[in-house]
PDB file of C-alpha atoms in Angstrom:
ATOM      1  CA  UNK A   1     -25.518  -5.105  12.477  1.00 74.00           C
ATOM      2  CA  UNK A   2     -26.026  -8.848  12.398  1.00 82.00           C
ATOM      3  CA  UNK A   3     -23.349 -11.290  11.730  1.00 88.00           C
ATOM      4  CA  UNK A   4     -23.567 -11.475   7.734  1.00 92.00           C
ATOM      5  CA  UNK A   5     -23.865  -7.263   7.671  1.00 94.00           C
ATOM      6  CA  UNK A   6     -20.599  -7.649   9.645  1.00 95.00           C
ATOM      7  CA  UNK A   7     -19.383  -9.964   7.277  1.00 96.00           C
ATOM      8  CA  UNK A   8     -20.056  -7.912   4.290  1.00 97.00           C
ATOM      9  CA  UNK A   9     -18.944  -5.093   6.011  1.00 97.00           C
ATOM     10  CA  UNK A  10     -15.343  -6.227   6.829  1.00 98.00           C
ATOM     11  CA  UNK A  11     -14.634  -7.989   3.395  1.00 98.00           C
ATOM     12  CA  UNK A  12     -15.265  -4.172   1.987  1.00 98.00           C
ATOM     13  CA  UNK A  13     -13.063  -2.317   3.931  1.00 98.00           C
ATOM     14  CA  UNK A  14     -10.440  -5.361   3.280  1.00 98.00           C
ATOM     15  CA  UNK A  15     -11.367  -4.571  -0.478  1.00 98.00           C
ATOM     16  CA  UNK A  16     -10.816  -0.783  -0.019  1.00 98.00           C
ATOM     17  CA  UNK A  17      -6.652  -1.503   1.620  1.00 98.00           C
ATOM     18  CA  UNK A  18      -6.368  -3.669  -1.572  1.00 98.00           C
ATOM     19  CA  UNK A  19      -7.608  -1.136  -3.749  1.00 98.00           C
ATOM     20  CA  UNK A  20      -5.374   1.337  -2.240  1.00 96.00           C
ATOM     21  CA  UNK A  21      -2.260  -1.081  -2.362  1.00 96.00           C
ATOM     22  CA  UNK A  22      -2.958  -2.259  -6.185  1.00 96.00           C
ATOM     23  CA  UNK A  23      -3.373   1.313  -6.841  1.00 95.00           C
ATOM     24  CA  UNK A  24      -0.188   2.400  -5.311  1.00 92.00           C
ATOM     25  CA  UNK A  25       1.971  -0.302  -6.953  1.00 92.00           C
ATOM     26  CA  UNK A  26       0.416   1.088 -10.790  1.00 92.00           C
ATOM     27  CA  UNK A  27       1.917   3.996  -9.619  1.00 87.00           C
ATOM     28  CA  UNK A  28       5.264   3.401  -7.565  1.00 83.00           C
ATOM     29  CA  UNK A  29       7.825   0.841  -8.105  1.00 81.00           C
ATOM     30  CA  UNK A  30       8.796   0.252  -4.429  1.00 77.00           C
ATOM     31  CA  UNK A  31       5.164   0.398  -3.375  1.00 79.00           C
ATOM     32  CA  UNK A  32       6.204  -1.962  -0.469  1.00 86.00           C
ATOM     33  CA  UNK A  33       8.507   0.707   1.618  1.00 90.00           C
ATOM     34  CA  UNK A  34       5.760   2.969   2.328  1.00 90.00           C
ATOM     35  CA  UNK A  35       3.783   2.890   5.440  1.00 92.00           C
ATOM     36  CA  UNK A  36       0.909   3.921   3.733  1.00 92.00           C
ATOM     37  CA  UNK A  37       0.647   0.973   1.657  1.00 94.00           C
ATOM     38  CA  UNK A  38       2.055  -1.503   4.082  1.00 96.00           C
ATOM     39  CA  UNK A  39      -1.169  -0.377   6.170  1.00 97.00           C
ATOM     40  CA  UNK A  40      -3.651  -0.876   3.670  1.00 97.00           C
ATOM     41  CA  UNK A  41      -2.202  -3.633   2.755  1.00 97.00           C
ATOM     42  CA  UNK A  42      -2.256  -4.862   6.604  1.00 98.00           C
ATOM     43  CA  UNK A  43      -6.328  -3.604   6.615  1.00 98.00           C
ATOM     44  CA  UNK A  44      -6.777  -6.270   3.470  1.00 98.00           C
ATOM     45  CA  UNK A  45      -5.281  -8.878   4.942  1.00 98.00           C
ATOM     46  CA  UNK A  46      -6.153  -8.552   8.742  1.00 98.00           C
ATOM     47  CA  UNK A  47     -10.136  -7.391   7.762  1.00 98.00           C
ATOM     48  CA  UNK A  48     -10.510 -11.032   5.917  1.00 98.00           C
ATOM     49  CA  UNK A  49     -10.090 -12.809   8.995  1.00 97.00           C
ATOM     50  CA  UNK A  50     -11.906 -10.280  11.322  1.00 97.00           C
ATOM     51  CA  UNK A  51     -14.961 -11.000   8.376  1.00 96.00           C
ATOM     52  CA  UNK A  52     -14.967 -14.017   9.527  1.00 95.00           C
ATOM     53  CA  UNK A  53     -13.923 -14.493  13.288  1.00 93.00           C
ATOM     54  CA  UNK A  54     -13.561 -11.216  15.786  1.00 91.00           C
ATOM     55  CA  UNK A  55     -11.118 -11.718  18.478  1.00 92.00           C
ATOM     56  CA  UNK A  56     -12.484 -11.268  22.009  1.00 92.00           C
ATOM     57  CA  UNK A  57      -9.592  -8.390  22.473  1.00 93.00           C
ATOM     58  CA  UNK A  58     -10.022  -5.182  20.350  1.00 94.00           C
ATOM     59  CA  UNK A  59      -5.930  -5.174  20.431  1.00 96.00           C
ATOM     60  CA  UNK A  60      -6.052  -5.942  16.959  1.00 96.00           C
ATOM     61  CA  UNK A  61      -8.924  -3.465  15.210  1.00 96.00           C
ATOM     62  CA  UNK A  62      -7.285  -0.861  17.669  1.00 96.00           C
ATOM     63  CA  UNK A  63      -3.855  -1.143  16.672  1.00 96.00           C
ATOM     64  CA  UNK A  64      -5.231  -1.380  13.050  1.00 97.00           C
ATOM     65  CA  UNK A  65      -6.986   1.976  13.571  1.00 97.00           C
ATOM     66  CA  UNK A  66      -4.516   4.056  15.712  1.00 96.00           C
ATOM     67  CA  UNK A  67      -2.356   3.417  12.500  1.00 96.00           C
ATOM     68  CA  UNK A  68      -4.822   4.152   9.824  1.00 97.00           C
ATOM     69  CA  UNK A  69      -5.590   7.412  11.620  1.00 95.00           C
ATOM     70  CA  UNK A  70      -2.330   8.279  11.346  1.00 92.00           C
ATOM     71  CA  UNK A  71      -1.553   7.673   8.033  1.00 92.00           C
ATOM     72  CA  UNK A  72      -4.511   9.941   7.081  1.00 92.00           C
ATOM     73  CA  UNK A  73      -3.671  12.616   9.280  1.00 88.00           C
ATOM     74  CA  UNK A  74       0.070  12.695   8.681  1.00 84.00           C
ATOM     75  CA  UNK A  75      -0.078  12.450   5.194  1.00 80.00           C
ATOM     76  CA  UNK A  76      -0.577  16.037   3.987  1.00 71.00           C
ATOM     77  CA  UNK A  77       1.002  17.968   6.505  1.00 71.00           C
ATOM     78  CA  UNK A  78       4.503  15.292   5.909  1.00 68.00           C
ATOM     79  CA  UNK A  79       4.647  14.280   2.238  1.00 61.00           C
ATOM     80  CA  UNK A  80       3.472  17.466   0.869  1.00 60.00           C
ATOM     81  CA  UNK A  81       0.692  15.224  -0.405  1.00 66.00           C
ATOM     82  CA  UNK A  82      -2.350  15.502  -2.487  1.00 74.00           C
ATOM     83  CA  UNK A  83      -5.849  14.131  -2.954  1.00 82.00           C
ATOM     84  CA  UNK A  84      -6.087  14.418  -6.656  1.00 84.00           C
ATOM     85  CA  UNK A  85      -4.764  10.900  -6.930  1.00 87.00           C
ATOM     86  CA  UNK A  86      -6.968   7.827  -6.521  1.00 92.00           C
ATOM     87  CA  UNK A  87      -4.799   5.957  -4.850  1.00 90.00           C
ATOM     88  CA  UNK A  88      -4.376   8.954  -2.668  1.00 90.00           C
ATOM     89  CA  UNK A  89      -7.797   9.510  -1.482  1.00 93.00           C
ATOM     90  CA  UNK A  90      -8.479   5.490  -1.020  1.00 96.00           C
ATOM     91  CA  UNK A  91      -4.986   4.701   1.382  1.00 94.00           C
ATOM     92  CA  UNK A  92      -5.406   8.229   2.878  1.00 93.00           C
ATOM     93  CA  UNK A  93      -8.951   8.911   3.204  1.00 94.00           C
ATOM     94  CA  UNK A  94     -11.220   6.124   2.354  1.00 97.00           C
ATOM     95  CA  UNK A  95      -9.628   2.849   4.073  1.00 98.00           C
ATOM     96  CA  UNK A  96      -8.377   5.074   7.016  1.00 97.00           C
ATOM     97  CA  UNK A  97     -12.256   5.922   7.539  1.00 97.00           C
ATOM     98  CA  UNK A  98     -14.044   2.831   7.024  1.00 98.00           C
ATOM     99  CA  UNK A  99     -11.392   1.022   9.729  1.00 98.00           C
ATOM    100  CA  UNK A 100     -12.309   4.219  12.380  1.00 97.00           C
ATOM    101  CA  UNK A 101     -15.888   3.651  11.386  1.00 96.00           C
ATOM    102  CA  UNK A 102     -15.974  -0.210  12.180  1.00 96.00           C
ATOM    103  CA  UNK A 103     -13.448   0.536  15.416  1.00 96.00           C
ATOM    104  CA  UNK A 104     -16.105   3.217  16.487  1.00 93.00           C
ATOM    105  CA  UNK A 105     -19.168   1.677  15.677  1.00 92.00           C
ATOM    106  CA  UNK A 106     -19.425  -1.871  13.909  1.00 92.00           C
ATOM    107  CA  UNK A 107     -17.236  -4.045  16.086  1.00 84.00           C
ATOM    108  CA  UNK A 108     -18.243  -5.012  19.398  1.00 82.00           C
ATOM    109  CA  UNK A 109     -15.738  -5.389  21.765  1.00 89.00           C
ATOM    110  CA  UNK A 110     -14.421  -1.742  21.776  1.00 90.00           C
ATOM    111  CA  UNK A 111     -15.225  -1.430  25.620  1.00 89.00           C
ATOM    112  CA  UNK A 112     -12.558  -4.123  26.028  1.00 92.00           C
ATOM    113  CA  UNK A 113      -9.615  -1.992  25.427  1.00 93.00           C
ATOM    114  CA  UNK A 114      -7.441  -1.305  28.198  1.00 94.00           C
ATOM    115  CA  UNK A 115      -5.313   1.417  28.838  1.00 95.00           C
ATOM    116  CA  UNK A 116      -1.616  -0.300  27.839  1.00 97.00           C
ATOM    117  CA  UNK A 117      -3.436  -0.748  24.489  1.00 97.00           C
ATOM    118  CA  UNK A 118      -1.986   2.126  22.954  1.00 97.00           C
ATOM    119  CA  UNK A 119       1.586   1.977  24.450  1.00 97.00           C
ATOM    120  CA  UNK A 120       1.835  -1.280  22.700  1.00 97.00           C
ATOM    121  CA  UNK A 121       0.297   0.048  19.348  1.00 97.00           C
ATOM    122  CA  UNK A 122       3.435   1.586  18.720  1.00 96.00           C
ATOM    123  CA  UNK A 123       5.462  -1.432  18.245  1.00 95.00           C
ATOM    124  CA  UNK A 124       4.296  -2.132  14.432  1.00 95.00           C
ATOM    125  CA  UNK A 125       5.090   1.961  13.412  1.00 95.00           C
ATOM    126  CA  UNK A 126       8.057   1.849  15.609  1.00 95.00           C
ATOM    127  CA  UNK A 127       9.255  -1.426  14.089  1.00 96.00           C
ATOM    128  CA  UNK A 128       8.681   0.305  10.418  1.00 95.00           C
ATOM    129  CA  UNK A 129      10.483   2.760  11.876  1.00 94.00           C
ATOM    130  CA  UNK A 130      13.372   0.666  12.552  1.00 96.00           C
ATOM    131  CA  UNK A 131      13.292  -0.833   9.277  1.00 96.00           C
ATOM    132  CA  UNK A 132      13.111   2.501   7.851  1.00 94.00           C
ATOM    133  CA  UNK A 133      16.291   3.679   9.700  1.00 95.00           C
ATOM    134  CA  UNK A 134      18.078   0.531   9.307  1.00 96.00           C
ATOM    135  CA  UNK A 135      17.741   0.004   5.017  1.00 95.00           C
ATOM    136  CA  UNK A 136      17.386   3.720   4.657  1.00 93.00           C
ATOM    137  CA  UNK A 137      14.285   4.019   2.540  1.00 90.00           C
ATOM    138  CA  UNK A 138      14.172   7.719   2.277  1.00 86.00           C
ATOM    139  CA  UNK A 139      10.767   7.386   1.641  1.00 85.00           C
ATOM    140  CA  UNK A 140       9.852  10.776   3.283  1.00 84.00           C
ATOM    141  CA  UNK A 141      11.378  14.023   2.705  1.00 82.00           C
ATOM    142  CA  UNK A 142       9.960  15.219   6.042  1.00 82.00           C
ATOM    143  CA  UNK A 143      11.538  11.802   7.703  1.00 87.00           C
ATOM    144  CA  UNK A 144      15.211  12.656   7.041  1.00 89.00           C
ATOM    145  CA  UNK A 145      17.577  10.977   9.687  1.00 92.00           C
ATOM    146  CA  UNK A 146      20.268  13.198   8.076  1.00 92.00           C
ATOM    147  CA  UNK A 147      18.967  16.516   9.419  1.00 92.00           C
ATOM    148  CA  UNK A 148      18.494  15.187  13.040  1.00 93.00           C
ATOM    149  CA  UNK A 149      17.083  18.362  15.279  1.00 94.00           C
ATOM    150  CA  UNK A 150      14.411  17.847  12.102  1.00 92.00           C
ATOM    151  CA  UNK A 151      13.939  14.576  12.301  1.00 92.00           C
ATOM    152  CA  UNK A 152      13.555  13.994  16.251  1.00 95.00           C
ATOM    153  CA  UNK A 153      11.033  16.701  16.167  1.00 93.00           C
ATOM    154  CA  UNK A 154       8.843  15.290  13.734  1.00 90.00           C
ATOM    155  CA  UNK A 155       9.203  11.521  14.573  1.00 92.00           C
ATOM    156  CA  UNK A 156       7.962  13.622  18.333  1.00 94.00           C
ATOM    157  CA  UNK A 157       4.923  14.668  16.676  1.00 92.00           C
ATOM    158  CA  UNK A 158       3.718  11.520  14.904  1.00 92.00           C
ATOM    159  CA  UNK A 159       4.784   9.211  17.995  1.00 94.00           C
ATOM    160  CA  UNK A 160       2.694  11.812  20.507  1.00 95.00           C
ATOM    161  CA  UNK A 161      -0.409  11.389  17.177  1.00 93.00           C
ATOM    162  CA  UNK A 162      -0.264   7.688  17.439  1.00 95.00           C
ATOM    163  CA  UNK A 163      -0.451   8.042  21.202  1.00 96.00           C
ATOM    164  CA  UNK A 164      -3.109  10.565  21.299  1.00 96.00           C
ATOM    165  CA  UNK A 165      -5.188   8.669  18.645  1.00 96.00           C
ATOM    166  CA  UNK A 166      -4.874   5.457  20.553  1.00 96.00           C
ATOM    167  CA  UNK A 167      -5.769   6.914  24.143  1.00 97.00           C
ATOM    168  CA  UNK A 168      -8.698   8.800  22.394  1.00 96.00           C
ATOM    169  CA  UNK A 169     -10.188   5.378  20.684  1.00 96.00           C
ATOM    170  CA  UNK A 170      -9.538   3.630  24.195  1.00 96.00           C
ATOM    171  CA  UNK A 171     -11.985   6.382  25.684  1.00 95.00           C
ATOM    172  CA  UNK A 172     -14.657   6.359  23.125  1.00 94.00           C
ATOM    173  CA  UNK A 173     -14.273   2.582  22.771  1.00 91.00           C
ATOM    174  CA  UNK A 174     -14.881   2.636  26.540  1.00 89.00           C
ATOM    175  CA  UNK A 175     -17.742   5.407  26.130  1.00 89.00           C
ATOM    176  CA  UNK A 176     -19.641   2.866  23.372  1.00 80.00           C
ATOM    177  CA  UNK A 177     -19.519   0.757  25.757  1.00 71.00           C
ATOM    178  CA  UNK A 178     -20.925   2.272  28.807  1.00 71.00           C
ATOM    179  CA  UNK A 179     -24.008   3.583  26.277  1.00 70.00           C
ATOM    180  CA  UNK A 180     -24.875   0.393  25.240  1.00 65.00           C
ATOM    181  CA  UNK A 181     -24.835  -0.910  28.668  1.00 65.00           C
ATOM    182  CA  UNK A 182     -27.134   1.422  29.799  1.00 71.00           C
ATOM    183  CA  UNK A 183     -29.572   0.906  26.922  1.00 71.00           C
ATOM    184  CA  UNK A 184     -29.633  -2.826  27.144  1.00 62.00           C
TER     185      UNK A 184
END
C-alpha cells in the first residue's frame, strides 16, 4: 500500500474509534469510565497521527492492538454483552479488527517489535486498572473488587489475554517480517 492508501487507511480506522466513542456517549452517560471507549477513543486519536507520520518502533500500533484485541475478546464472555447494538459491534468488533488488520498487515515496521514489547503493553490497562480500583467505577459486574477470590481470578485471565495477545503479535509481526525479507 503506498503512502496515500496508508493515509486513507489510518484516518478510517481513526473514524471507526470515533464512531464507536460518539456512539457510546448517545447511549451512556459516563461513556468515559469504560475501557472500551477509552480505547476507541485512544485508536481515533493515536491513528490521526500514525496517518500521517509512523514511528520507526511498532511500540505504539502494538500496544494499540494488544488492547483492542482484548477489548473484543473480553467483551462477551465479561459484560454479558451483545452485538445487537451499533455501538457494540463498532468498539467491539469493527475498530478492534481494522487496528489487528493494519498491525498484521498495513504497517511496516511490525518485524521491529521486541520481546519486552508486551510486558510493557500492560502499563496503559494496568494503569486503567488502577484508576478503576482507586475511583471505584464499577463499571463491570464481572470486575468486582468486592468479591476478591472472583476478582483476582478474572483480572488473571485478562492480564495472561493481554500477554498472550501481545507475545502472539510480536511473533507474527516478526514472521511478516522474515516473509518479506525473503521475497524482496
Amino acid at each position: 500500500m503506498n503512502g496515500s492508501g496508508v493515509r486513507v487507511w489510518r484516518l478510517t480506522v481513526a473514524a471507526s474509534g470515533a464512531l464507536g466513542v460518539w456512539l457510546a456517549a448517545q447511549q451512556y452517560d459516563v461513556w468515559w469510565t469504560a475501557l472500551s471507549q477509552l480505547a476507541n477513543l485512544a485508536v481515533a486519536v493515536l491513528f490521526v497521527a500514525l496517518a500521517f507520520r509512523e514511528p520507526r518502533s511498532p511500540w505504539l500500533r502494538g500496544g494499540l492492538t494488544t488492547v483492542m484485541v482484548v477489548v473484543s475478546l473480553a467483551y462477551l464472555p465479561m459484560q454479558n454483552g451483545n452485538l445487537t447494538e451499533p455501538w457494540s459491534v463498532v468498539e467491539h468488533v469493527v475498530t478492534p479488527a481494522l487496528v489487528l488488520v493494519d498491525f498484521l498487515v498495513v504497517g511496516g515496521n511490525q518485524a521491529g517489535t521486541r520481546w519486552w514489547h508486551p510486558l510493557s503493553w500492560l502499563l496503559p490497562p494496568l494503569a486503567y486498572l488502577a484508576w478503576y480500583l482507586a475511583a471505584d467505577l464499577q463499571v463491570y459486574d464481572a470486575l468486582d473488587p468486592s468479591a476478591p477470590a472472583l476478582f483476582a481470578g478474572r483480572l488473571g485471565i485478562l492480564l495472561a489475554l493481554l500477554l498472550a495477545t501481545g507475545f502472539g503479535l510480536v511473533a507474527l509481526g516478526r514472521a511478516r517480517g522474515s516473509v518479506l525479507r525473503s521475497a524482496g
